[in-house]
C-alpha cells in the first residue's frame, strides 16, 4: 500500500463520534413546530381577550364629555390641615337605621334630616319618626332615586317652617333661564323667610349620577333665588362646576357656594351694591367641599369626603388634564365600581370669615365617619351627615 492509498483508507475509516448534535435537525423541526403552535395559541387568546376591550374603546360612546380644567397644586397637609384622628372620637347613632342622612337641621333638641330612601324624618332622643315619604316603595337604590326623590339640603325658616330640597317649591320640569332644573341640591333661607337661595348643581346630570358630573367637570351649575311670596325664580349665578353647599352671609347680601369640582368656595353677591358679582372666598382646599354651615364662633364648617393629599397622589387632580382617560374609565366601569377606588378620607374644616382655616378634624380611611356631607353644630356637638353611610355621627367638641 503506497502512501496515498493509506491516507485515503484512513479518511474512509475515520471513526464516527456520536454527540448530542447527531439528531439536531429532527429536534429543531419538532421544536419549531411546537413554538409556532404556542405562538398561534397565545395570539388567539390575546385577540379573544382584547377584542371586547377594543370594541368598548373604539365603538362604544362614553357617557361623559369631559372638559379640561386646571387645579393648583394641593396645599400641604400641615399646620391647620395637619392630619389627626379627631373624627374617630365621634359616636355613631342609629346605625343601619338611617340611610344616607345627607343634611341636618334642628328645632331645639329635635333633629331633622332626609334619607336616601326618600324619607324626611324627625329625631327625638333615641326615636326616629317619619314625617313624609316622597315616593312609593321600593326606594333607596340608584335606579329608583329619580322616581322616589332624594331629600338633600334641609333648613329651618321662620316660625319653625322646614324647607327641604326645594323640589316641593319649584318643579324640576320647569324651564328657568332657558334650562330645566336637573340636580336641586342645598339651600338656605333668609331670616324673614321671604327669599330662599338654592343650588342647581347641573342641568345635565341628576344627583344619582354625581360621579359623572365630577369627572366631566361640566360648568352648568347655578345659584338661584326663589321669592316665596311671588313664587318667582331668578338665576343669580351660572357656569359653576358642581356647585354644592350654600350658606348665607350674616348680612344676607351674599352666599357662600362650595364649588366641589374646583376644590374652592365662591362668594356670590345676591343683593346690595355688588349684586350679580362673584369672588373667591377660599381657593385650593385640601379636599372637595360639600355642605357649608355656620359655626358657633361665627365661622363656617365645611365637610369633605375626599381629599387631595400632599404629600401623596390625588386621582381627580391627575385626571383633570386627561379627558381621554376619563372617557375610557367611564366606558369600562360603572359609578359604583369607581366609588370603590376613591380613597375614603373624611375631613371637616372650620374657616373664619376671611377664609382662613381655624382647625380641622380628620378620619383617614373613614373608619368611623365615612362619606360625610355636612357638619351641623348644635349644643356643643357636631352632627355629621353622610350622603351614603347608614348612620349619623355625633362629635363632642369639648373633647377635641
PDB file of N, CA and C in Angstrom, residues 263-354:
ATOM      1  N   UNK A 263     -62.526  72.465  44.032  1.00  0.00           N
ATOM      2  CA  UNK A 263     -61.929  72.457  45.378  1.00  0.00           C
ATOM      3  C   UNK A 263     -61.814  73.870  45.944  1.00  0.00           C
ATOM      4  N   UNK A 264     -62.911  74.631  45.818  1.00  0.00           N
ATOM      5  CA  UNK A 264     -62.891  76.006  46.322  1.00  0.00           C
ATOM      6  C   UNK A 264     -64.288  76.437  46.756  1.00  0.00           C
ATOM      7  N   UNK A 265     -64.359  77.591  47.422  1.00  0.00           N
ATOM      8  CA  UNK A 265     -65.628  78.159  47.838  1.00  0.00           C
ATOM      9  C   UNK A 265     -65.741  79.558  47.241  1.00  0.00           C
ATOM     10  N   UNK A 266     -66.835  79.813  46.533  1.00  0.00           N
ATOM     11  CA  UNK A 266     -67.067  81.107  45.908  1.00  0.00           C
ATOM     12  C   UNK A 266     -68.037  81.928  46.750  1.00  0.00           C
ATOM     13  N   UNK A 267     -67.953  83.231  46.623  1.00  0.00           N
ATOM     14  CA  UNK A 267     -68.896  84.148  47.275  1.00  0.00           C
ATOM     15  C   UNK A 267     -69.698  84.847  46.184  1.00  0.00           C
ATOM     16  N   UNK A 268     -70.991  84.579  46.161  1.00  0.00           N
ATOM     17  CA  UNK A 268     -71.888  85.137  45.151  1.00  0.00           C
ATOM     18  C   UNK A 268     -72.728  86.228  45.806  1.00  0.00           C
ATOM     19  N   UNK A 269     -72.692  87.424  45.227  1.00  0.00           N
ATOM     20  CA  UNK A 269     -73.426  88.560  45.772  1.00  0.00           C
ATOM     21  C   UNK A 269     -74.850  88.559  45.194  1.00  0.00           C
ATOM     22  N   UNK A 270     -75.825  88.429  46.084  1.00  0.00           N
ATOM     23  CA  UNK A 270     -77.222  88.273  45.651  1.00  0.00           C
ATOM     24  C   UNK A 270     -78.060  89.522  45.871  1.00  0.00           C
ATOM     25  N   UNK A 271     -77.521  90.504  46.579  1.00  0.00           N
ATOM     26  CA  UNK A 271     -78.227  91.776  46.768  1.00  0.00           C
ATOM     27  C   UNK A 271     -77.200  92.852  47.112  1.00  0.00           C
ATOM     28  N   UNK A 272     -77.655  94.109  47.248  1.00  0.00           N
ATOM     29  CA  UNK A 272     -76.740  95.197  47.569  1.00  0.00           C
ATOM     30  C   UNK A 272     -76.014  95.729  46.348  1.00  0.00           C
ATOM     31  N   UNK A 273     -74.995  96.544  46.588  1.00  0.00           N
ATOM     32  CA  UNK A 273     -74.274  97.209  45.511  1.00  0.00           C
ATOM     33  C   UNK A 273     -73.527  96.229  44.601  1.00  0.00           C
ATOM     34  N   UNK A 274     -73.097  95.109  45.129  1.00  0.00           N
ATOM     35  CA  UNK A 274     -72.310  94.143  44.337  1.00  0.00           C
ATOM     36  C   UNK A 274     -73.162  93.028  43.737  1.00  0.00           C
ATOM     37  N   UNK A 275     -74.470  93.182  43.761  1.00  0.00           N
ATOM     38  CA  UNK A 275     -75.364  92.142  43.256  1.00  0.00           C
ATOM     39  C   UNK A 275     -74.985  91.722  41.841  1.00  0.00           C
ATOM     40  N   UNK A 276     -74.926  90.411  41.631  1.00  0.00           N
ATOM     41  CA  UNK A 276     -74.548  89.870  40.326  1.00  0.00           C
ATOM     42  C   UNK A 276     -73.074  89.563  40.211  1.00  0.00           C
ATOM     43  N   UNK A 277     -72.286  89.965  41.217  1.00  0.00           N
ATOM     44  CA  UNK A 277     -70.848  89.710  41.176  1.00  0.00           C
ATOM     45  C   UNK A 277     -70.481  88.432  41.922  1.00  0.00           C
ATOM     46  N   UNK A 278     -69.246  88.006  41.736  1.00  0.00           N
ATOM     47  CA  UNK A 278     -68.750  86.798  42.396  1.00  0.00           C
ATOM     48  C   UNK A 278     -67.256  86.924  42.626  1.00  0.00           C
ATOM     49  N   UNK A 279     -66.796  86.471  43.774  1.00  0.00           N
ATOM     50  CA  UNK A 279     -65.366  86.406  44.044  1.00  0.00           C
ATOM     51  C   UNK A 279     -65.069  85.106  44.782  1.00  0.00           C
ATOM     52  N   UNK A 280     -63.807  84.868  45.057  1.00  0.00           N
ATOM     53  CA  UNK A 280     -63.385  83.616  45.690  1.00  0.00           C
ATOM     54  C   UNK A 280     -63.187  83.825  47.185  1.00  0.00           C
ATOM     55  N   UNK A 281     -63.892  83.028  47.976  1.00  0.00           N
ATOM     56  CA  UNK A 281     -63.776  83.086  49.434  1.00  0.00           C
ATOM     57  C   UNK A 281     -62.521  82.346  49.885  1.00  0.00           C
ATOM     58  N   UNK A 282     -62.314  81.142  49.370  1.00  0.00           N
ATOM     59  CA  UNK A 282     -61.080  80.383  49.608  1.00  0.00           C
ATOM     60  C   UNK A 282     -60.845  79.459  48.420  1.00  0.00           C
ATOM     61  N   UNK A 283     -59.606  79.420  47.975  1.00  0.00           N
ATOM     62  CA  UNK A 283     -59.235  78.601  46.811  1.00  0.00           C
ATOM     63  C   UNK A 283     -58.312  77.471  47.257  1.00  0.00           C
ATOM     64  N   UNK A 284     -58.262  76.443  46.407  1.00  0.00           N
ATOM     65  CA  UNK A 284     -57.282  75.363  46.592  1.00  0.00           C
ATOM     66  C   UNK A 284     -57.391  74.707  47.966  1.00  0.00           C
ATOM     67  N   UNK A 285     -58.580  74.211  48.271  1.00  0.00           N
ATOM     68  CA  UNK A 285     -58.793  73.485  49.527  1.00  0.00           C
ATOM     69  C   UNK A 285     -58.085  72.129  49.490  1.00  0.00           C
ATOM     70  N   UNK A 286     -57.834  71.523  50.648  1.00  0.00           N
ATOM     71  CA  UNK A 286     -57.168  70.207  50.675  1.00  0.00           C
ATOM     72  C   UNK A 286     -58.103  69.058  50.328  1.00  0.00           C
ATOM     73  N   UNK A 287     -59.355  69.350  50.044  1.00  0.00           N
ATOM     74  CA  UNK A 287     -60.329  68.330  49.667  1.00  0.00           C
ATOM     75  C   UNK A 287     -61.421  68.945  48.824  1.00  0.00           C
ATOM     76  N   UNK A 288     -62.454  68.157  48.550  1.00  0.00           N
ATOM     77  CA  UNK A 288     -63.548  68.596  47.692  1.00  0.00           C
ATOM     78  C   UNK A 288     -64.761  68.908  48.565  1.00  0.00           C
ATOM     79  N   UNK A 289     -65.120  70.204  48.691  1.00  0.00           N
ATOM     80  CA  UNK A 289     -66.110  70.627  49.678  1.00  0.00           C
ATOM     81  C   UNK A 289     -67.538  70.245  49.315  1.00  0.00           C
ATOM     82  N   UNK A 290     -68.301  69.946  50.350  1.00  0.00           N
ATOM     83  CA  UNK A 290     -69.729  69.640  50.196  1.00  0.00           C
ATOM     84  C   UNK A 290     -70.513  70.759  50.898  1.00  0.00           C
ATOM     85  N   UNK A 291     -71.325  70.443  51.879  1.00  0.00           N
ATOM     86  CA  UNK A 291     -72.155  71.461  52.514  1.00  0.00           C
ATOM     87  C   UNK A 291     -71.355  72.398  53.420  1.00  0.00           C
ATOM     88  N   UNK A 292     -71.870  73.610  53.550  1.00  0.00           N
ATOM     89  CA  UNK A 292     -71.274  74.646  54.394  1.00  0.00           C
ATOM     90  C   UNK A 292     -72.322  75.051  55.435  1.00  0.00           C
ATOM     91  N   UNK A 293     -71.921  75.123  56.717  1.00  0.00           N
ATOM     92  CA  UNK A 293     -72.838  75.534  57.775  1.00  0.00           C
ATOM     93  C   UNK A 293     -72.107  76.458  58.753  1.00  0.00           C
ATOM     94  N   UNK A 294     -72.874  77.336  59.405  1.00  0.00           N
ATOM     95  CA  UNK A 294     -72.297  78.274  60.355  1.00  0.00           C
ATOM     96  C   UNK A 294     -71.775  77.553  61.593  1.00  0.00           C
ATOM     97  N   UNK A 295     -70.676  78.086  62.152  1.00  0.00           N
ATOM     98  CA  UNK A 295     -70.157  77.580  63.417  1.00  0.00           C
ATOM     99  C   UNK A 295     -70.519  78.570  64.528  1.00  0.00           C
ATOM    100  N   UNK A 296     -70.483  78.114  65.759  1.00  0.00           N
ATOM    101  CA  UNK A 296     -70.869  78.964  66.881  1.00  0.00           C
ATOM    102  C   UNK A 296     -69.902  80.122  67.097  1.00  0.00           C
ATOM    103  N   UNK A 297     -68.693  80.017  66.547  1.00  0.00           N
ATOM    104  CA  UNK A 297     -67.692  81.075  66.689  1.00  0.00           C
ATOM    105  C   UNK A 297     -67.843  82.163  65.636  1.00  0.00           C
ATOM    106  N   UNK A 298     -68.822  82.015  64.749  1.00  0.00           N
ATOM    107  CA  UNK A 298     -69.014  82.991  63.686  1.00  0.00           C
ATOM    108  C   UNK A 298     -68.349  82.600  62.382  1.00  0.00           C
ATOM    109  N   UNK A 299     -67.729  81.454  62.344  1.00  0.00           N
ATOM    110  CA  UNK A 299     -67.095  80.958  61.126  1.00  0.00           C
ATOM    111  C   UNK A 299     -67.992  79.983  60.390  1.00  0.00           C
ATOM    112  N   UNK A 300     -67.347  79.052  59.674  1.00  0.00           N
ATOM    113  CA  UNK A 300     -68.094  78.117  58.828  1.00  0.00           C
ATOM    114  C   UNK A 300     -67.482  76.724  58.899  1.00  0.00           C
ATOM    115  N   UNK A 301     -68.344  75.736  59.054  1.00  0.00           N
ATOM    116  CA  UNK A 301     -67.928  74.338  58.967  1.00  0.00           C
ATOM    117  C   UNK A 301     -68.062  73.877  57.519  1.00  0.00           C
ATOM    118  N   UNK A 302     -67.013  73.260  56.995  1.00  0.00           N
ATOM    119  CA  UNK A 302     -67.026  72.723  55.630  1.00  0.00           C
ATOM    120  C   UNK A 302     -66.698  71.236  55.694  1.00  0.00           C
ATOM    121  N   UNK A 303     -67.579  70.414  55.157  1.00  0.00           N
ATOM    122  CA  UNK A 303     -67.385  68.963  55.167  1.00  0.00           C
ATOM    123  C   UNK A 303     -66.811  68.491  53.832  1.00  0.00           C
ATOM    124  N   UNK A 304     -65.902  67.522  53.900  1.00  0.00           N
ATOM    125  CA  UNK A 304     -65.294  66.941  52.697  1.00  0.00           C
ATOM    126  C   UNK A 304     -65.175  65.431  52.877  1.00  0.00           C
ATOM    127  N   UNK A 305     -65.561  64.679  51.861  1.00  0.00           N
ATOM    128  CA  UNK A 305     -65.488  63.220  51.947  1.00  0.00           C
ATOM    129  C   UNK A 305     -64.346  62.646  51.125  1.00  0.00           C
ATOM    130  N   UNK A 306     -63.608  63.511  50.449  1.00  0.00           N
ATOM    131  CA  UNK A 306     -62.424  63.076  49.689  1.00  0.00           C
ATOM    132  C   UNK A 306     -61.405  64.205  49.739  1.00  0.00           C
ATOM    133  N   UNK A 307     -60.135  63.849  49.862  1.00  0.00           N
ATOM    134  CA  UNK A 307     -59.088  64.856  49.996  1.00  0.00           C
ATOM    135  C   UNK A 307     -58.114  64.797  48.829  1.00  0.00           C
ATOM    136  N   UNK A 308     -57.255  65.812  48.775  1.00  0.00           N
ATOM    137  CA  UNK A 308     -56.190  65.920  47.773  1.00  0.00           C
ATOM    138  C   UNK A 308     -54.860  65.839  48.530  1.00  0.00           C
ATOM    139  N   UNK A 309     -54.414  64.654  48.886  1.00  0.00           N
ATOM    140  CA  UNK A 309     -53.260  64.531  49.785  1.00  0.00           C
ATOM    141  C   UNK A 309     -51.984  65.127  49.197  1.00  0.00           C
ATOM    142  N   UNK A 310     -51.299  65.897  50.025  1.00  0.00           N
ATOM    143  CA  UNK A 310     -49.998  66.452  49.664  1.00  0.00           C
ATOM    144  C   UNK A 310     -49.151  66.528  50.929  1.00  0.00           C
ATOM    145  N   UNK A 311     -48.132  65.650  51.056  1.00  0.00           N
ATOM    146  CA  UNK A 311     -47.654  64.721  50.023  1.00  0.00           C
ATOM    147  C   UNK A 311     -48.631  63.559  49.787  1.00  0.00           C
ATOM    148  N   UNK A 312     -48.603  63.086  48.553  1.00  0.00           N
ATOM    149  CA  UNK A 312     -49.484  61.994  48.173  1.00  0.00           C
ATOM    150  C   UNK A 312     -49.938  62.167  46.737  1.00  0.00           C
ATOM    151  N   UNK A 313     -50.918  61.379  46.354  1.00  0.00           N
ATOM    152  CA  UNK A 313     -51.412  61.376  44.972  1.00  0.00           C
ATOM    153  C   UNK A 313     -52.920  61.591  44.963  1.00  0.00           C
ATOM    154  N   UNK A 314     -53.367  62.564  44.195  1.00  0.00           N
ATOM    155  CA  UNK A 314     -54.793  62.841  44.037  1.00  0.00           C
ATOM    156  C   UNK A 314     -55.232  62.430  42.640  1.00  0.00           C
ATOM    157  N   UNK A 315     -56.071  61.397  42.560  1.00  0.00           N
ATOM    158  CA  UNK A 315     -56.519  60.893  41.270  1.00  0.00           C
ATOM    159  C   UNK A 315     -57.305  61.948  40.495  1.00  0.00           C
ATOM    160  N   UNK A 316     -58.180  62.690  41.187  1.00  0.00           N
ATOM    161  CA  UNK A 316     -59.005  63.690  40.497  1.00  0.00           C
ATOM    162  C   UNK A 316     -58.141  64.822  39.951  1.00  0.00           C
ATOM    163  N   UNK A 317     -57.119  65.211  40.681  1.00  0.00           N
ATOM    164  CA  UNK A 317     -56.187  66.227  40.160  1.00  0.00           C
ATOM    165  C   UNK A 317     -55.469  65.698  38.926  1.00  0.00           C
ATOM    166  N   UNK A 318     -55.033  64.447  38.992  1.00  0.00           N
ATOM    167  CA  UNK A 318     -54.307  63.827  37.877  1.00  0.00           C
ATOM    168  C   UNK A 318     -55.180  63.764  36.625  1.00  0.00           C
ATOM    169  N   UNK A 319     -56.457  63.430  36.803  1.00  0.00           N
ATOM    170  CA  UNK A 319     -57.344  63.263  35.657  1.00  0.00           C
ATOM    171  C   UNK A 319     -57.853  64.580  35.085  1.00  0.00           C
ATOM    172  N   UNK A 320     -57.704  65.666  35.818  1.00  0.00           N
ATOM    173  CA  UNK A 320     -58.264  66.941  35.365  1.00  0.00           C
ATOM    174  C   UNK A 320     -57.703  67.385  34.019  1.00  0.00           C
ATOM    175  N   UNK A 321     -56.470  66.979  33.707  1.00  0.00           N
ATOM    176  CA  UNK A 321     -55.825  67.363  32.450  1.00  0.00           C
ATOM    177  C   UNK A 321     -55.859  66.244  31.408  1.00  0.00           C
ATOM    178  N   UNK A 322     -56.594  65.160  31.701  1.00  0.00           N
ATOM    179  CA  UNK A 322     -56.598  63.994  30.809  1.00  0.00           C
ATOM    180  C   UNK A 322     -58.022  63.534  30.504  1.00  0.00           C
ATOM    181  N   UNK A 323     -58.761  64.312  29.721  1.00  0.00           N
ATOM    182  CA  UNK A 323     -60.155  63.938  29.413  1.00  0.00           C
ATOM    183  C   UNK A 323     -60.291  62.615  28.673  1.00  0.00           C
ATOM    184  N   UNK A 324     -59.299  62.261  27.852  1.00  0.00           N
ATOM    185  CA  UNK A 324     -59.360  61.000  27.112  1.00  0.00           C
ATOM    186  C   UNK A 324     -59.367  59.801  28.066  1.00  0.00           C
ATOM    187  N   UNK A 325     -58.609  59.942  29.182  1.00  0.00           N
ATOM    188  CA  UNK A 325     -58.543  58.859  30.156  1.00  0.00           C
ATOM    189  C   UNK A 325     -59.863  58.760  30.937  1.00  0.00           C
ATOM    190  N   UNK A 326     -60.470  59.881  31.216  1.00  0.00           N
ATOM    191  CA  UNK A 326     -61.774  59.872  31.880  1.00  0.00           C
ATOM    192  C   UNK A 326     -62.811  59.152  31.016  1.00  0.00           C
ATOM    193  N   UNK A 327     -62.791  59.441  29.725  1.00  0.00           N
ATOM    194  CA  UNK A 327     -63.728  58.781  28.811  1.00  0.00           C
ATOM    195  C   UNK A 327     -63.558  57.270  28.855  1.00  0.00           C
ATOM    196  N   UNK A 328     -62.303  56.841  28.792  1.00  0.00           N
ATOM    197  CA  UNK A 328     -62.017  55.410  28.803  1.00  0.00           C
ATOM    198  C   UNK A 328     -62.495  54.774  30.106  1.00  0.00           C
ATOM    199  N   UNK A 329     -62.235  55.434  31.222  1.00  0.00           N
ATOM    200  CA  UNK A 329     -62.623  54.900  32.530  1.00  0.00           C
ATOM    201  C   UNK A 329     -64.126  54.693  32.594  1.00  0.00           C
ATOM    202  N   UNK A 330     -64.895  55.656  32.098  1.00  0.00           N
ATOM    203  CA  UNK A 330     -66.349  55.535  32.174  1.00  0.00           C
ATOM    204  C   UNK A 330     -66.925  54.578  31.138  1.00  0.00           C
ATOM    205  N   UNK A 331     -66.127  54.232  30.152  1.00  0.00           N
ATOM    206  CA  UNK A 331     -66.548  53.166  29.239  1.00  0.00           C
ATOM    207  C   UNK A 331     -66.399  51.799  29.890  1.00  0.00           C
ATOM    208  N   UNK A 332     -65.429  51.682  30.775  1.00  0.00           N
ATOM    209  CA  UNK A 332     -65.095  50.382  31.353  1.00  0.00           C
ATOM    210  C   UNK A 332     -65.765  50.111  32.694  1.00  0.00           C
ATOM    211  N   UNK A 333     -66.038  51.172  33.482  1.00  0.00           N
ATOM    212  CA  UNK A 333     -66.508  50.966  34.841  1.00  0.00           C
ATOM    213  C   UNK A 333     -67.783  51.745  35.131  1.00  0.00           C
ATOM    214  N   UNK A 334     -68.592  51.188  36.020  1.00  0.00           N
ATOM    215  CA  UNK A 334     -69.799  51.870  36.467  1.00  0.00           C
ATOM    216  C   UNK A 334     -69.442  52.847  37.586  1.00  0.00           C
ATOM    217  N   UNK A 335     -70.395  53.709  37.934  1.00  0.00           N
ATOM    218  CA  UNK A 335     -70.163  54.674  39.000  1.00  0.00           C
ATOM    219  C   UNK A 335     -69.913  53.977  40.337  1.00  0.00           C
ATOM    220  N   UNK A 336     -70.680  52.933  40.619  1.00  0.00           N
ATOM    221  CA  UNK A 336     -70.496  52.209  41.880  1.00  0.00           C
ATOM    222  C   UNK A 336     -69.113  51.580  41.973  1.00  0.00           C
ATOM    223  N   UNK A 337     -68.625  51.079  40.852  1.00  0.00           N
ATOM    224  CA  UNK A 337     -67.283  50.490  40.835  1.00  0.00           C
ATOM    225  C   UNK A 337     -66.224  51.563  41.053  1.00  0.00           C
ATOM    226  N   UNK A 338     -66.397  52.715  40.417  1.00  0.00           N
ATOM    227  CA  UNK A 338     -65.429  53.797  40.562  1.00  0.00           C
ATOM    228  C   UNK A 338     -65.355  54.302  41.997  1.00  0.00           C
ATOM    229  N   UNK A 339     -66.498  54.328  42.683  1.00  0.00           N
ATOM    230  CA  UNK A 339     -66.520  54.800  44.063  1.00  0.00           C
ATOM    231  C   UNK A 339     -65.630  53.949  44.967  1.00  0.00           C
ATOM    232  N   UNK A 340     -65.497  52.674  44.621  1.00  0.00           N
ATOM    233  CA  UNK A 340     -64.665  51.782  45.424  1.00  0.00           C
ATOM    234  C   UNK A 340     -63.181  52.128  45.306  1.00  0.00           C
ATOM    235  N   UNK A 341     -62.815  52.832  44.230  1.00  0.00           N
ATOM    236  CA  UNK A 341     -61.413  53.197  44.026  1.00  0.00           C
ATOM    237  C   UNK A 341     -61.083  54.577  44.590  1.00  0.00           C
ATOM    238  N   UNK A 342     -62.101  55.312  45.028  1.00  0.00           N
ATOM    239  CA  UNK A 342     -61.864  56.628  45.625  1.00  0.00           C
ATOM    240  C   UNK A 342     -61.505  56.431  47.099  1.00  0.00           C
ATOM    241  N   UNK A 343     -60.303  56.801  47.506  1.00  0.00           N
ATOM    242  CA  UNK A 343     -59.905  56.589  48.908  1.00  0.00           C
ATOM    243  C   UNK A 343     -60.835  57.341  49.862  1.00  0.00           C
ATOM    244  N   UNK A 344     -61.317  56.648  50.880  1.00  0.00           N
ATOM    245  CA  UNK A 344     -62.167  57.298  51.879  1.00  0.00           C
ATOM    246  C   UNK A 344     -61.300  58.097  52.839  1.00  0.00           C
ATOM    247  N   UNK A 345     -61.644  59.347  52.996  1.00  0.00           N
ATOM    248  CA  UNK A 345     -60.926  60.208  53.936  1.00  0.00           C
ATOM    249  C   UNK A 345     -61.883  61.330  54.309  1.00  0.00           C
ATOM    250  N   UNK A 346     -62.352  61.329  55.546  1.00  0.00           N
ATOM    251  CA  UNK A 346     -63.299  62.348  55.985  1.00  0.00           C
ATOM    252  C   UNK A 346     -62.555  63.514  56.618  1.00  0.00           C
ATOM    253  N   UNK A 347     -62.981  64.719  56.254  1.00  0.00           N
ATOM    254  CA  UNK A 347     -62.323  65.927  56.740  1.00  0.00           C
ATOM    255  C   UNK A 347     -63.371  67.012  56.980  1.00  0.00           C
ATOM    256  N   UNK A 348     -63.312  67.613  58.155  1.00  0.00           N
ATOM    257  CA  UNK A 348     -64.143  68.771  58.481  1.00  0.00           C
ATOM    258  C   UNK A 348     -63.211  69.920  58.828  1.00  0.00           C
ATOM    259  N   UNK A 349     -63.415  71.060  58.175  1.00  0.00           N
ATOM    260  CA  UNK A 349     -62.572  72.233  58.393  1.00  0.00           C
ATOM    261  C   UNK A 349     -63.445  73.385  58.879  1.00  0.00           C
ATOM    262  N   UNK A 350     -62.964  74.121  59.886  1.00  0.00           N
ATOM    263  CA  UNK A 350     -63.635  75.339  60.314  1.00  0.00           C
ATOM    264  C   UNK A 350     -62.871  76.529  59.749  1.00  0.00           C
ATOM    265  N   UNK A 351     -63.587  77.384  59.008  1.00  0.00           N
ATOM    266  CA  UNK A 351     -62.982  78.560  58.383  1.00  0.00           C
ATOM    267  C   UNK A 351     -63.483  79.822  59.051  1.00  0.00           C
ATOM    268  N   UNK A 352     -62.607  80.814  59.170  1.00  0.00           N
ATOM    269  CA  UNK A 352     -63.011  82.118  59.657  1.00  0.00           C
ATOM    270  C   UNK A 352     -63.661  82.909  58.535  1.00  0.00           C
ATOM    271  N   UNK A 353     -64.141  84.100  58.888  1.00  0.00           N
ATOM    272  CA  UNK A 353     -64.876  84.920  57.929  1.00  0.00           C
ATOM    273  C   UNK A 353     -64.064  85.241  56.676  1.00  0.00           C
ATOM    274  N   UNK A 354     -62.755  85.361  56.804  1.00  0.00           N
ATOM    275  CA  UNK A 354     -61.923  85.680  55.646  1.00  0.00           C
ATOM    276  C   UNK A 354     -61.429  84.475  54.880  1.00  0.00           C
TER     277      UNK A 354
END
